[in-house]
Amino acid sequence: MPFTIAIDGPAAAGKGTISKAVAAHFGFAHLDTGLLYRAVGAKTLKGVDAIQAARALTPKDLEDDSLRTPEVAQAASKVAVIAEVRAALVDFQRAFAQRSGGAVLDGRDIGTVICPDAPAKLFVTASAEVRAERRFRELEGKGHQTSFADVLADVIARDERDMNRAEAPLKPAQDAVTIDTSTLTIEKAVAAAIDVIDQKRKDA
Ligand code: DC
């Protein structure tokens, strides 16, 4: 039986970590939908038209390590405002969500637009400062030259764009359960997510 878990939230709130842990716990497949937008964003940085890039995207395009850079994140957030780009990526995401073994999708509009009927929806968030601090440490750890102020400005700019766009803006679905990870350890956040999903699986 397909069982879809939709996990949305702003950048660096812990969605990715929680999604991977939840997928491993339940034995479900996991799709980080941000990678689709990052792959399109990365192509635009090489001069390709965003809509063409989205229409021509293949799973292989998602396997690129450079998709994790701050430049690509900003480019992803910019192409994500284009309705035709979003439309080109819908079918792939919905097909993934219907996998017979169960699926976890994380992104910005999974619970609101891509899988509005998902039986389990989480909105994972944290304060902008906490998210920037985490992202700053992660980038430093990878040897990127950057400052906390720059990372915070990046996080805020991306939040603004993601929350205020006309198409599929970032917001919790009405029936999503919010987990604020600002003061939670990874273990506590994952445990909270699993509790919510266990309950939804019982109700389904
Ligand atoms: O989750 P992420 O940081 O990898 O996402 C990069 C950008 O892609 C994000 O700033 C907005 C966009 N995005 C989106 O609009 N919808 C999604 N479902 C996932 C990501």
XYZ file of N, CA, C and O and ligand atoms in Angstrom:
836
model
N 0.842 -1.207 0.000
C 0.000 0.000 0.000
C 0.871 1.247 0.000
O 1.731 1.386 0.858
N 0.632 2.184 -0.927
C 1.399 3.426 -0.844
C 0.997 4.190 0.427
O -0.182 4.252 0.761
N 1.970 4.708 1.131
C 1.697 5.592 2.278
C 2.675 6.747 2.114
O 3.890 6.528 2.060
N 2.139 7.953 1.983
C 3.014 9.091 1.696
C 3.191 9.971 2.924
O 2.216 10.342 3.578
N 4.433 10.292 3.198
C 4.755 11.221 4.283
C 5.273 12.504 3.629
O 6.258 12.480 2.881
N 4.586 13.604 3.888
C 4.968 14.906 3.315
C 5.660 15.728 4.396
O 5.093 15.937 5.469
N 6.883 16.172 4.116
C 7.627 16.958 5.108
C 8.060 18.277 4.464
O 8.858 18.291 3.529
N 7.473 19.361 4.944
C 7.811 20.686 4.400
C 8.455 21.554 5.468
O 8.358 21.266 6.654
N 9.061 22.644 5.006
C 9.632 23.597 5.952
C 10.699 24.434 5.275
O 11.097 24.155 4.139
N 11.154 25.487 5.971
C 12.163 26.377 5.384
C 13.545 25.739 5.356
O 13.761 24.669 5.932
N 14.479 26.426 4.698
C 15.845 25.920 4.540
C 16.509 25.686 5.898
O 16.345 26.483 6.821
N 17.225 24.583 5.997
C 18.065 24.271 7.173
C 17.299 24.118 8.483
O 17.851 24.325 9.555
N 16.026 23.734 8.397
C 15.244 23.513 9.626
C 15.441 22.100 10.162
O 15.005 21.796 11.270
N 16.049 21.241 9.344
C 16.247 19.855 9.766
C 15.386 18.874 8.985
O 15.371 17.681 9.274
N 14.697 19.379 7.957
C 13.830 18.524 7.125
C 14.562 17.328 6.550
O 14.066 16.224 6.567
N 15.738 17.611 5.983
C 16.502 16.563 5.289
C 16.896 15.452 6.247
O 16.682 14.267 5.968
N 17.430 15.851 7.399
C 17.880 14.875 8.404
C 16.689 14.054 8.895
O 16.763 12.822 8.988
N 15.599 14.745 9.214
C 14.406 14.052 9.716
C 13.847 13.131 8.632
O 13.498 11.980 8.902
N 13.796 13.621 7.401
C 13.222 12.811 6.314
C 14.010 11.531 6.098
O 13.433 10.449 5.928
N 15.331 11.652 6.095
C 16.168 10.455 5.887
C 15.970 9.458 7.020
O 15.834 8.261 6.789
N 15.938 9.976 8.252
C 15.791 9.090 9.414
C 14.419 8.416 9.410
O 14.301 7.216 9.700
N 13.387 9.184 9.056
C 12.023 8.638 9.018
C 11.921 7.573 7.915
O 11.341 6.499 8.120
N 12.507 7.870 6.765
C 12.464 6.906 5.643
C 13.176 5.616 6.048
O 12.670 4.510 5.797
N 14.316 5.745 6.716
C 15.052 4.543 7.147
C 14.225 3.780 8.181
O 14.122 2.549 8.127
N 13.608 4.504 9.106
C 12.827 3.865 10.171
C 11.661 3.038 9.607
O 11.423 1.915 10.029
N 10.944 3.608 8.644
C 9.767 2.919 8.103
C 10.102 2.068 6.868
O 9.224 1.389 6.333
N 11.333 2.134 6.390
C 11.712 1.381 5.186
C 11.083 1.960 3.928
O 10.773 1.238 2.975
N 10.874 3.275 3.916
C 10.260 3.958 2.769
C 11.342 4.576 1.882
O 12.443 4.875 2.345
N 10.982 4.827 0.621
C 11.889 5.561 -0.275
C 11.814 7.055 0.069
O 10.789 7.540 0.554
N 12.904 7.778 -0.172
C 12.932 9.208 0.178
C 13.295 10.058 -1.042
O 14.248 9.733 -1.755
N 12.537 11.115 -1.272
C 12.884 12.074 -2.322
C 13.048 13.466 -1.720
O 12.107 14.013 -1.129
N 14.250 14.016 -1.865
C 14.523 15.398 -1.470
C 14.145 16.248 -2.681
O 14.908 16.350 -3.644
N 12.943 16.842 -2.653
C 12.463 17.542 -3.858
C 13.240 18.837 -4.110
O 13.235 19.350 -5.231
N 13.923 19.356 -3.090
C 14.766 20.537 -3.295
C 15.834 20.278 -4.344
O 16.246 21.186 -5.073
N 16.251 19.004 -4.443
C 17.288 18.660 -5.426
C 16.815 18.901 -6.855
O 17.613 19.239 -7.737
N 15.511 18.737 -7.093
C 14.973 18.974 -8.452
C 15.169 20.444 -8.817
O 15.619 20.770 -9.918
N 14.806 21.310 -7.853
C 14.936 22.757 -8.107
C 16.407 23.167 -8.161
O 16.792 24.045 -8.935
N 17.221 22.513 -7.325
C 18.658 22.806 -7.359
C 19.258 22.399 -8.712
O 20.097 23.116 -9.268
N 18.832 21.242 -9.235
C 19.373 20.785 -10.518
C 18.994 21.764 -11.636
O 19.810 22.074 -12.511
N 17.753 22.276 -11.565
C 17.326 23.261 -12.570
C 18.114 24.563 -12.369
O 18.633 25.149 -13.338
N 18.249 24.985 -11.103
C 19.007 26.206 -10.797
C 20.444 26.108 -11.293
O 20.982 27.060 -11.875
N 21.054 24.953 -11.081
C 22.451 24.754 -11.497
C 22.580 24.901 -13.014
O 23.542 25.465 -13.526
N 21.568 24.410 -13.739
C 21.623 24.531 -15.214
C 21.509 25.992 -15.647
O 22.158 26.409 -16.604
N 20.677 26.754 -14.921
C 20.542 28.172 -15.312
C 21.863 28.908 -15.073
O 22.179 29.833 -15.810
N 22.627 28.487 -14.057
C 23.933 29.128 -13.823
C 24.891 28.841 -14.983
O 25.864 29.553 -15.179
N 24.591 27.770 -15.748
C 25.415 27.449 -16.923
C 24.794 28.021 -18.198
O 25.183 27.641 -19.308
N 23.744 28.830 -18.030
C 23.172 29.518 -19.189
C 21.978 28.842 -19.837
O 21.450 29.335 -20.834
N 21.507 27.730 -19.261
C 20.345 27.038 -19.846
C 19.062 27.732 -19.368
O 18.995 28.195 -18.223
N 18.059 27.778 -20.210
C 16.769 28.350 -19.836
C 16.104 27.462 -18.769
O 16.111 26.233 -18.882
N 15.527 28.101 -17.735
C 14.992 27.347 -16.591
C 13.872 26.382 -16.988
O 13.845 25.228 -16.547
N 12.957 26.849 -17.827
C 11.802 26.007 -18.183
C 12.262 24.807 -19.010
O 11.857 23.662 -18.765
N 13.154 25.082 -19.969
C 13.712 23.978 -20.785
C 14.437 22.976 -19.880
O 14.298 21.769 -20.044
N 15.210 23.509 -18.939
C 15.982 22.634 -18.040
C 15.038 21.759 -17.223
O 15.273 20.559 -17.064
N 13.949 22.349 -16.716
C 13.003 21.573 -15.892
C 12.343 20.486 -16.735
O 12.173 19.350 -16.278
N 12.004 20.818 -17.976
C 11.315 19.833 -18.835
C 12.235 18.695 -19.235
O 11.780 17.593 -19.513
N 13.544 18.977 -19.278
C 14.494 17.961 -19.750
C 15.196 17.235 -18.593
O 16.093 16.427 -18.818
N 14.783 17.513 -17.357
C 15.506 16.965 -16.199
C 15.438 15.433 -16.157
O 14.399 14.849 -16.433
N 16.565 14.806 -15.805
C 16.572 13.341 -15.643
C 17.096 13.020 -14.241
O 17.791 13.847 -13.637
N 16.785 11.823 -13.725
C 17.279 11.462 -12.379
C 18.794 11.616 -12.256
O 19.305 11.930 -11.188
N 19.503 11.432 -13.362
C 20.969 11.547 -13.316
C 21.412 12.970 -12.925
O 22.439 13.154 -12.270
N 20.609 13.957 -13.323
C 20.950 15.354 -13.001
C 20.956 15.616 -11.488
O 21.475 16.630 -11.043
N 20.330 14.715 -10.724
C 20.237 14.932 -9.276
C 21.467 14.422 -8.535
O 21.617 14.647 -7.345
N 22.333 13.725 -9.263
C 23.478 13.081 -8.605
C 24.742 13.938 -8.620
O 25.830 13.413 -8.703
N 24.587 15.247 -8.580
C 25.733 16.119 -8.738
C 26.069 16.763 -7.384
O 25.237 17.444 -6.793
N 27.291 16.572 -6.883
C 27.678 17.095 -5.564
C 27.605 18.615 -5.484
O 27.358 19.175 -4.418
N 27.800 19.289 -6.615
C 27.820 20.758 -6.596
C 26.428 21.347 -6.351
O 26.282 22.560 -6.183
N 25.393 20.510 -6.308
C 24.035 21.031 -6.077
C 23.865 21.571 -4.659
O 22.899 22.262 -4.367
N 24.802 21.289 -3.772
C 24.668 21.677 -2.357
C 25.261 23.046 -2.027
O 25.258 23.444 -0.870
N 25.774 23.761 -3.011
C 26.424 25.045 -2.703
C 25.384 26.162 -2.483
O 24.256 26.075 -2.985
N 25.759 27.222 -1.726
C 24.838 28.342 -1.503
C 24.417 29.025 -2.810
O 23.278 29.482 -2.935
N 25.309 29.075 -3.802
C 24.967 29.720 -5.089
C 23.832 28.939 -5.768
O 22.881 29.521 -6.288
N 23.963 27.630 -5.753
C 22.921 26.807 -6.383
C 21.618 26.902 -5.582
O 20.529 26.931 -6.161
N 21.712 27.009 -4.240
C 20.497 27.137 -3.416
C 19.726 28.400 -3.805
O 18.500 28.368 -3.961
N 20.443 29.510 -3.981
C 19.772 30.762 -4.367
C 19.187 30.636 -5.772
O 18.069 31.088 -6.030
N 19.936 30.007 -6.676
C 19.435 29.833 -8.050
C 18.179 28.954 -8.033
O 17.208 29.215 -8.755
N 18.172 27.934 -7.156
C 17.012 27.038 -7.040
C 15.794 27.830 -6.575
O 14.695 27.695 -7.118
N 15.993 28.664 -5.560
C 14.900 29.451 -5.013
C 14.347 30.400 -6.090
O 13.141 30.668 -6.145
N 15.233 30.891 -6.977
C 14.787 31.802 -8.049
C 13.990 31.062 -9.130
O 12.953 31.540 -9.570
N 14.462 29.884 -9.548
C 13.699 29.172 -10.601
C 12.385 28.628 -10.035
O 11.422 28.416 -10.784
N 12.349 28.439 -8.696
C 11.158 27.857 -8.070
C 9.952 28.793 -8.088
O 8.836 28.360 -7.792
N 10.152 30.077 -8.440
C 9.000 30.984 -8.532
C 8.310 30.856 -9.899
O 7.214 31.367 -10.091
N 8.934 30.163 -10.851
C 8.397 30.106 -12.221
C 7.368 28.965 -12.328
O 7.705 27.788 -12.113
N 6.133 29.334 -12.645
C 5.032 28.348 -12.670
C 5.340 27.170 -13.594
O 5.080 26.017 -13.246
N 5.908 27.450 -14.773
C 6.173 26.375 -15.747
C 7.241 25.407 -15.241
O 7.218 24.228 -15.575
N 8.181 25.940 -14.473
C 9.211 25.068 -13.879
C 8.541 24.125 -12.888
O 8.728 22.908 -12.917
N 7.712 24.674 -12.012
C 7.036 23.852 -11.003
C 6.160 22.798 -11.680
O 6.155 21.630 -11.285
N 5.436 23.233 -12.717
C 4.519 22.309 -13.408
C 5.286 21.136 -14.010
O 4.819 19.992 -13.966
N 6.472 21.418 -14.548
C 7.249 20.359 -15.210
C 7.737 19.309 -14.213
O 8.079 18.194 -14.603
N 7.760 19.664 -12.932
C 8.318 18.746 -11.928
C 7.246 17.979 -11.140
O 7.568 17.108 -10.334
N 5.971 18.309 -11.398
C 4.881 17.718 -10.605
C 4.760 16.202 -10.809
O 4.708 15.443 -9.837
N 4.717 15.748 -12.052
C 4.441 14.327 -12.321
C 5.478 13.418 -11.674
O 5.129 12.390 -11.093
N 6.740 13.816 -11.800
C 7.812 12.997 -11.226
C 7.606 12.831 -9.711
O 7.703 11.734 -9.161
N 7.278 13.951 -9.052
C 7.105 13.912 -7.595
C 5.884 13.069 -7.209
O 5.934 12.279 -6.264
N 4.791 13.230 -7.960
C 3.575 12.477 -7.604
C 3.766 10.986 -7.848
O 3.288 10.159 -7.073
N 4.478 10.646 -8.921
C 4.747 9.222 -9.204
C 5.594 8.639 -8.074
O 5.343 7.529 -7.595
N 6.565 9.404 -7.620
C 7.416 8.931 -6.525
C 6.572 8.698 -5.265
O 6.735 7.702 -4.564
N 5.659 9.624 -5.003
C 4.836 9.540 -3.790
C 3.968 8.286 -3.768
O 3.579 7.809 -2.705
N 3.663 7.756 -4.958
C 2.764 6.598 -5.052
C 3.495 5.265 -4.998
O 2.899 4.217 -5.211
N 4.793 5.258 -4.739
C 5.547 3.996 -4.668
C 4.876 3.019 -3.718
O 4.467 3.404 -2.622
N 4.830 1.775 -4.135
C 4.050 0.807 -3.351
C 4.630 0.600 -1.949
O 3.905 0.328 -1.007
N 5.942 0.739 -1.810
C 6.545 0.495 -0.493
C 6.459 1.671 0.468
O 6.966 1.587 1.587
N 5.828 2.775 0.062
C 5.771 3.959 0.915
C 6.840 4.964 0.530
O 7.896 4.590 0.020
N 6.547 6.247 0.743
C 7.489 7.287 0.321
C 7.476 8.477 1.273
O 6.446 8.831 1.840
N 8.648 9.059 1.434
C 8.805 10.315 2.176
C 9.276 11.353 1.169
O 10.275 11.131 0.475
N 8.560 12.461 1.048
C 9.006 13.553 0.177
C 9.204 14.780 1.043
O 8.334 15.102 1.868
N 10.342 15.446 0.878
C 10.489 16.686 1.629
C 10.714 17.858 0.685
O 11.284 17.699 -0.392
N 10.177 19.018 1.093
C 10.271 20.192 0.221
C 9.578 21.396 0.829
O 9.699 21.665 2.032
N 8.859 22.135 -0.010
C 8.174 23.348 0.455
C 6.655 23.246 0.265
O 5.898 23.889 0.965
N 6.232 22.456 -0.747
C 4.808 22.426 -1.124
C 4.284 21.000 -1.217
O 3.327 20.736 -1.937
N 4.906 20.077 -0.513
C 4.495 18.670 -0.642
C 3.101 18.456 -0.035
O 2.215 17.895 -0.671
N 2.911 18.963 1.172
C 1.614 18.787 1.834
C 0.520 19.674 1.270
O -0.666 19.371 1.406
N 0.896 20.776 0.629
C -0.114 21.723 0.135
C -0.491 21.486 -1.328
O -1.652 21.616 -1.704
N 0.492 21.136 -2.178
C 0.240 21.082 -3.628
C 0.528 19.704 -4.230
O -0.296 19.158 -4.979
N 1.678 19.137 -3.921
C 2.078 17.890 -4.584
C 1.253 16.704 -4.064
O 0.723 15.921 -4.848
N 1.148 16.585 -2.748
C 0.416 15.452 -2.154
C -0.573 15.960 -1.109
O -0.429 15.669 0.084
N -1.602 16.699 -1.541
C -2.524 17.258 -0.546
C -3.288 16.189 0.234
O -3.806 16.471 1.307
N -3.330 14.943 -0.306
C -4.046 13.874 0.397
C -3.119 12.993 1.224
O -3.561 11.947 1.725
N -1.862 13.375 1.356
C -0.930 12.541 2.139
C -1.491 12.340 3.543
O -1.937 13.297 4.174
N -1.464 11.108 4.037
C -2.028 10.865 5.372
C -1.164 11.416 6.511
O -1.665 11.619 7.612
N 0.116 11.660 6.248
C 0.984 12.204 7.303
C 1.725 13.412 6.762
O 2.435 13.317 5.760
N 1.527 14.554 7.418
C 2.183 15.797 6.980
C 2.882 16.458 8.158
O 2.246 16.668 9.197
N 4.130 16.803 7.945
C 4.881 17.507 8.986
C 5.351 18.839 8.435
O 5.672 18.941 7.244
N 5.388 19.839 9.296
C 6.013 21.108 8.934
C 7.152 21.309 9.920
O 6.929 21.472 11.125
N 8.376 21.208 9.397
C 9.563 21.271 10.256
C 10.157 22.669 10.151
O 10.495 23.119 9.053
N 10.263 23.345 11.287
C 10.754 24.715 11.244
C 11.731 24.976 12.392
O 11.948 24.114 13.248
N 12.350 26.148 12.379
C 13.239 26.602 13.454
C 13.481 28.083 13.197
O 13.240 28.570 12.077
N 13.975 28.803 14.194
C 14.209 30.239 14.004
C 15.270 30.449 12.925
O 16.125 29.577 12.694
N 15.223 31.612 12.273
C 16.187 31.911 11.200
C 17.616 31.871 11.738
O 18.530 31.377 11.070
N 17.826 32.356 12.978
C 19.182 32.387 13.560
C 19.715 30.968 13.763
O 20.867 30.679 13.443
N 18.867 30.113 14.302
C 19.296 28.720 14.542
C 19.589 28.033 13.207
O 20.601 27.340 13.053
N 18.764 28.277 12.230
C 18.973 27.630 10.917
C 20.259 28.131 10.265
O 21.030 27.357 9.697
N 20.491 29.454 10.388
C 21.709 30.025 9.797
C 22.950 29.485 10.509
O 23.965 29.190 9.871
N 22.859 29.351 11.821
C 23.986 28.831 12.614
C 24.328 27.402 12.140
O 25.490 27.073 11.913
N 23.306 26.584 11.950
C 23.531 25.196 11.492
C 24.156 25.189 10.103
O 25.096 24.458 9.826
N 23.591 26.003 9.210
C 24.094 26.027 7.834
C 25.534 26.546 7.800
O 26.372 26.041 7.074
N 25.808 27.566 8.652
C 27.155 28.160 8.732
C 28.169 27.082 9.137
O 29.220 26.910 8.508
N 27.835 26.317 10.186
C 28.746 25.264 10.663
C 28.969 24.212 9.579
O 30.074 23.728 9.372
N 27.864 23.872 8.887
C 27.945 22.845 7.837
C 28.880 23.326 6.713
O 29.742 22.580 6.252
N 28.721 24.597 6.318
C 29.543 25.139 5.227
C 31.005 25.244 5.659
O 31.912 24.888 4.905
N 31.201 25.712 6.905
C 32.566 25.801 7.448
C 33.222 24.427 7.443
O 34.385 24.277 7.055
N 32.446 23.436 7.869
C 32.944 22.055 7.927
C 33.376 21.549 6.561
O 34.274 20.712 6.448
N 32.721 22.064 5.524
C 33.067 21.638 4.158
C 34.164 22.527 3.570
O 34.482 22.430 2.383
N 34.666 23.478 4.385
C 35.773 24.325 3.924
C 35.347 25.539 3.114
O 36.185 26.197 2.495
N 34.034 25.891 3.126
C 33.587 27.095 2.386
C 33.977 28.340 3.166
O 33.818 28.391 4.379
N 34.486 29.372 2.485
C 34.806 30.648 3.127
C 33.531 31.475 3.182
O 33.027 31.903 2.159
N 32.991 31.691 4.382
C 31.775 32.484 4.494
C 31.666 33.045 5.905
O 32.458 32.698 6.776
N 30.707 33.956 6.139
C 30.521 34.510 7.486
C 29.105 34.180 7.945
O 28.216 33.953 7.116
N 28.896 34.214 9.266
C 27.555 33.946 9.790
C 26.565 34.965 9.229
O 25.453 34.606 8.833
N 26.983 36.240 9.170
C 26.072 37.298 8.683
C 25.621 37.010 7.253
O 24.443 37.192 6.905
N 26.556 36.551 6.407
C 26.193 36.236 5.018
C 25.222 35.072 4.945
O 24.262 35.081 4.161
N 25.479 34.058 5.773
C 24.604 32.876 5.748
C 23.212 33.254 6.236
O 22.201 32.856 5.647
N 23.151 34.088 7.300
C 21.844 34.519 7.819
C 21.096 35.325 6.755
O 19.896 35.114 6.527
N 21.809 36.212 6.069
C 21.174 37.021 5.026
C 20.637 36.116 3.914
O 19.534 36.332 3.388
N 21.384 35.070 3.586
C 20.969 34.106 2.566
C 19.699 33.361 2.972
O 18.776 33.190 2.172
N 19.687 32.922 4.229
C 18.537 32.170 4.750
C 17.293 33.059 4.702
O 16.220 32.640 4.240
N 17.452 34.318 5.141
C 16.303 35.232 5.181
C 15.812 35.545 3.760
O 14.608 35.553 3.493
N 16.754 35.744 2.831
C 16.368 36.047 1.444
C 15.603 34.875 0.837
O 14.603 35.050 0.131
N 16.073 33.657 1.139
C 15.427 32.482 0.569
C 14.036 32.280 1.193
O 13.075 31.973 0.502
N 13.929 32.488 2.523
C 12.618 32.395 3.199
C 11.621 33.349 2.544
O 10.490 32.979 2.247
N 12.069 34.606 2.368
C 11.206 35.637 1.799
C 10.672 35.197 0.448
O 9.482 35.277 0.165
N 11.610 34.735 -0.417
C 11.213 34.355 -1.764
C 10.296 33.127 -1.725
O 9.278 33.078 -2.396
N 10.664 32.137 -0.912
C 9.894 30.886 -0.874
C 8.495 31.091 -0.279
O 7.539 30.439 -0.683
N 8.381 32.031 0.698
C 7.086 32.202 1.374
C 6.163 33.166 0.650
O 4.954 33.110 0.828
N 6.754 34.067 -0.141
C 5.927 35.123 -0.732
C 5.673 34.960 -2.216
O 5.092 35.834 -2.843
N 6.106 33.852 -2.812
C 5.853 33.679 -4.249
C 4.375 33.340 -4.474
O 3.693 32.827 -3.570
N 3.914 33.610 -5.702
C 2.506 33.363 -6.021
C 2.219 31.871 -6.140
O 1.174 31.392 -5.710
N 3.163 31.123 -6.738
C 2.965 29.691 -6.990
C 3.435 28.858 -5.813
O 4.614 28.922 -5.455
N 2.549 28.078 -5.246
C 2.915 27.107 -4.213
C 3.864 27.677 -3.156
O 4.946 27.149 -2.923
N 3.466 28.763 -2.490
C 4.358 29.343 -1.479
C 4.567 28.392 -0.299
O 3.719 27.541 -0.031
N 5.700 28.566 0.359
C 5.989 27.761 1.544
C 5.038 28.138 2.666
O 5.011 29.292 3.102
N 4.250 27.163 3.114
C 3.379 27.367 4.286
C 2.937 25.991 4.768
O 2.910 25.026 3.983
N 2.577 25.883 6.048
C 2.128 24.569 6.517
C 0.762 24.227 5.926
O -0.092 25.108 5.808
N 0.557 22.968 5.553
C -0.786 22.524 5.153
C -1.670 22.630 6.396
O -1.173 22.557 7.517
N -2.970 22.788 6.163
C -3.892 22.948 7.300
C -3.822 21.790 8.287
O -3.967 21.979 9.486
N -3.596 20.589 7.730
C -3.573 19.404 8.592
C -2.152 18.934 8.903
O -1.942 17.783 9.282
N -1.159 19.825 8.750
C 0.228 19.439 9.071
C 0.488 19.606 10.569
O -0.085 20.482 11.213
N 1.336 18.751 11.091
C 1.788 18.895 12.481
C 3.144 19.605 12.446
O 4.053 19.172 11.729
N 3.267 20.705 13.181
C 4.521 21.471 13.167
C 5.492 20.957 14.226
O 5.097 20.705 15.361
N 6.739 20.787 13.809
C 7.803 20.450 14.761
C 8.834 21.575 14.688
O 9.435 21.807 13.633
N 9.002 22.302 15.787
C 10.008 23.364 15.840
C 11.280 22.763 16.420
O 11.303 22.345 17.583
N 12.321 22.713 15.599
C 13.549 22.037 16.018
C 14.563 22.992 16.664
O 15.684 22.576 16.951
N 14.160 24.260 16.901
C 15.118 25.269 17.414
C 15.875 24.770 18.638
O 17.071 25.000 18.768
N 15.150 24.120 19.564
C 15.807 23.705 20.811
C 15.833 22.184 20.956
O 16.030 21.664 22.045
N 15.607 21.471 19.850
C 15.597 20.002 19.927
C 16.909 19.419 19.416
O 17.493 19.939 18.475
N 17.343 18.315 20.019
C 18.462 17.562 19.434
C 17.914 16.826 18.209
O 16.690 16.683 18.059
N 18.818 16.337 17.361
C 18.377 15.570 16.188
C 17.556 14.357 16.649
O 16.484 14.075 16.099
N 18.034 13.683 17.678
C 17.339 12.473 18.158
C 15.916 12.806 18.597
O 14.974 12.087 18.276
N 15.767 13.913 19.341
C 14.425 14.281 19.842
C 13.514 14.673 18.675
O 12.322 14.337 18.662
N 14.077 15.394 17.699
C 13.268 15.826 16.554
C 12.806 14.612 15.750
O 11.635 14.532 15.342
N 13.711 13.664 15.534
C 13.349 12.460 14.775
C 12.302 11.662 15.545
O 11.308 11.191 14.969
N 12.480 11.544 16.865
C 11.524 10.785 17.676
C 10.144 11.446 17.615
O 9.118 10.753 17.502
N 10.111 12.779 17.647
C 8.831 13.494 17.579
C 8.154 13.218 16.236
O 6.936 12.972 16.173
N 8.944 13.217 15.161
C 8.386 12.965 13.825
C 7.830 11.540 13.747
O 6.713 11.322 13.250
N 8.580 10.582 14.263
C 8.137 9.175 14.200
C 6.850 8.985 15.009
O 5.932 8.285 14.574
N 6.760 9.668 16.158
C 5.532 9.583 16.973
C 4.311 10.047 16.188
O 3.263 9.393 16.187
N 4.478 11.211 15.525
C 3.349 11.761 14.749
C 2.956 10.771 13.652
O 1.774 10.462 13.456
N 3.946 10.224 12.947
C 3.653 9.345 11.807
C 3.036 8.018 12.284
O 2.099 7.510 11.676
N 3.549 7.493 13.401
C 2.959 6.261 13.958
C 1.474 6.468 14.217
O 0.652 5.610 13.891
N 1.158 7.611 14.794
C -0.241 7.904 15.095
C -1.064 7.979 13.807
O -2.146 7.406 13.713
N -0.509 8.647 12.776
C -1.238 8.782 11.509
C -1.404 7.423 10.838
O -2.400 7.170 10.167
N -0.418 6.548 10.992
C -0.511 5.207 10.375
C -1.612 4.398 11.057
O -2.312 3.624 10.425
N -1.755 4.612 12.359
C -2.841 3.915 13.082
C -4.192 4.404 12.591
O -5.132 3.645 12.430
N -4.276 5.733 12.356
C -5.555 6.337 11.953
C -5.907 6.014 10.495
O -7.068 6.094 10.112
N -4.886 5.686 9.680
C -5.119 5.551 8.219
C -5.928 4.294 7.880
O -5.913 3.325 8.585
O 15.205 22.233 0.228
P 16.300 22.998 -0.547
O 17.010 24.006 0.306
O 17.233 22.072 -1.225
O 15.490 23.783 -1.689
C 16.123 24.676 -2.589
C 15.082 25.642 -3.145
O 14.169 24.941 -3.992
C 14.210 26.335 -2.113
O 14.770 27.553 -1.670
C 12.896 26.529 -2.808
C 12.852 25.449 -3.846
N 11.928 24.346 -3.523
C 10.598 24.530 -3.819
O 10.204 25.604 -4.245
N 9.727 23.510 -3.636
C 10.121 22.336 -3.133
N 9.231 21.345 -2.972
C 11.478 22.142 -2.802
C 12.358 23.177 -2.989
